[in-house]
Amino acid sequence: MKKFTCVGDIGPLDMAVAEALQIKKDRFTYSDLGRNKTLLMIFFNSSLRTRLSTQKAAMNLGMNVMVLDVNQGAWKLETERGVIMDGDKAEHLLEAIPVMGCYCDIIGVRSFAGLKSKAEDYEERVIEQFIRYSGRPVFSMEAATRHPLQSYADLITIEEYKTKERPKVVMTWAPHPKALPQAVPNSFAEWMTAAGYDLVITHPHGYELDPAFTAGARIEYNQDKAFEGADFVYAKNWSAYNDADYGKVLSTDRSWTVDARKMALTDNAYFMHCLPVRRNMIVTDEVIESDRSIVIPEAANREISAQAVIKRLLESLD
Ligand code: CP
C-alpha cells in the first residue's frame, strides 16, 4: 500500500479487520519494522485523538516521529499555484512538500475542508499535492472529504461489538453550532456500505451528502423511524453539501439531539461518536455516559487502525 486516503486503498475489509485485531492482541509484534524510519505528521488543523493515537501507533512499530503544526511555528503556506505571493504567506506548498519529504519515510497529513468552495474541497487539493510531490507514502489523518483512519477504527469497533452478521447501523445528523466538514460522515458511509452492513442515514432535509459516498445506504428523514431496530447509532454533525448551501449550518434543531427516548426505539443499540463531541447538542449526558456508549473503546481503536495502516505503508517501502 503506497497511500491511504479511502476505503479502496486498504483492500478486502475482512483481511483489514483480521490484521487489526491481530495487532491489537500484541501491538509490539512488529516493533522492529519501523526501526530507523521516520514518520512526519503534518497538521493544518487541531487534533487530540489523531495526533496521539497515530504517534503511539508509529512508536509501537519502532519509528521515530516528527510532528509539524503548520499554523504554529512554520511559515504560512500558500496552496494555490499562480498566486502572486505578496501577502502573509511566505512559502509555497510546492517547495515545502518535497522538502518535508527529504526528512522522513512516511507522511501523515491532516487538512480539513475550507467549506468555501465545494470544488476545491472535493478535489482534495492539499493531500493530493502531498501524494504527488513528496516522493513518500502518504496517509490521511483527515482530509477535506474523508477521515479513513476514523472509519477503519469504527469498523473494528463494530466488528468487536456486533451480535448479528449484518447489523443495522444508523448514522444520524445531530445539531452543532458551527459549520463542520462532511469528511467523517462521507467516510463512515463509504466504509459501512463496503462492509456490507445495513446502513441507514437520517438527517433533516437539506443535509443530503454526496451520493458518491452514500450509494447503498437508505436515507430516512424521520429520525425516530430510522432508529427503530438499530444495533448501532453513530451520531455526527455536518454542514450542508448541496450547491446552494455548501458549508452552511441550516439547522441547530435540538429535537435531533440523541437522547434516551430515541435510544429506547433501537434494539438496545450501542452509541458511537468519533469525538470530540458537544454534549447536549449532539448527545445527552445520559446517553454518552450509559453502558451502551462505546465512544471510548472506539477512540482506543484509533491506535489500532493507525498501526495497521502505517505497518502496511512501511512494508511497501523499497
Ligand atoms: N476523531 C478525531 O479525529 O479526533 P481528533 O480531531 O481529536 O483527532
Coordinates of C-alpha atoms and ligand atoms in Angstrom, one line a residue, residues 43 45-53 110 112 141-142 147 149-150 184 234 236 273-276 298-299 302, ligand 1:
F43 CA -1.3 19.2 11.0
N45 CA -5.9 21.6 11.8
S46 CA -6.3 20.8 15.5
S47 CA -6.4 17.2 16.9
L48 CA -6.3 15.2 20.1
R49 CA -7.1 11.6 19.1
T50 CA -5.4 11.5 15.7
R51 CA -2.2 13.1 17.0
L52 CA -1.8 10.9 20.0
S53 CA -3.1 7.6 18.5
R110 CA -4.5 16.5 8.3
F112 CA -9.8 19.9 6.6
M141 CA -5.2 11.9 9.1
E142 CA -8.5 13.5 7.9
H147 CA -11.4 10.5 7.5
L149 CA -8.4 6.2 10.0
Q150 CA -11.5 7.1 11.9
V184 CA -16.5 11.9 8.8
Y234 CA -23.5 6.8 15.0
K236 CA -22.4 13.2 13.8
H273 CA -19.3 9.2 18.0
C274 CA -15.8 9.9 16.6
L275 CA -15.2 12.7 19.3
P276 CA -14.8 15.5 20.1
E298 CA -14.0 3.4 19.6
A299 CA -11.3 6.1 20.3
R302 CA -7.7 4.7 16.6
Ligands
CP1 N1 -11.9 11.8 15.9 C1 -10.8 12.6 15.7 O1 -10.2 12.6 14.6 O2 -10.4 13.3 16.8 P1 -9.3 14.5 16.7 O3 -9.9 15.5 15.8 O4 -9.1 14.9 18.1 O5 -8.0 14.0 16.1

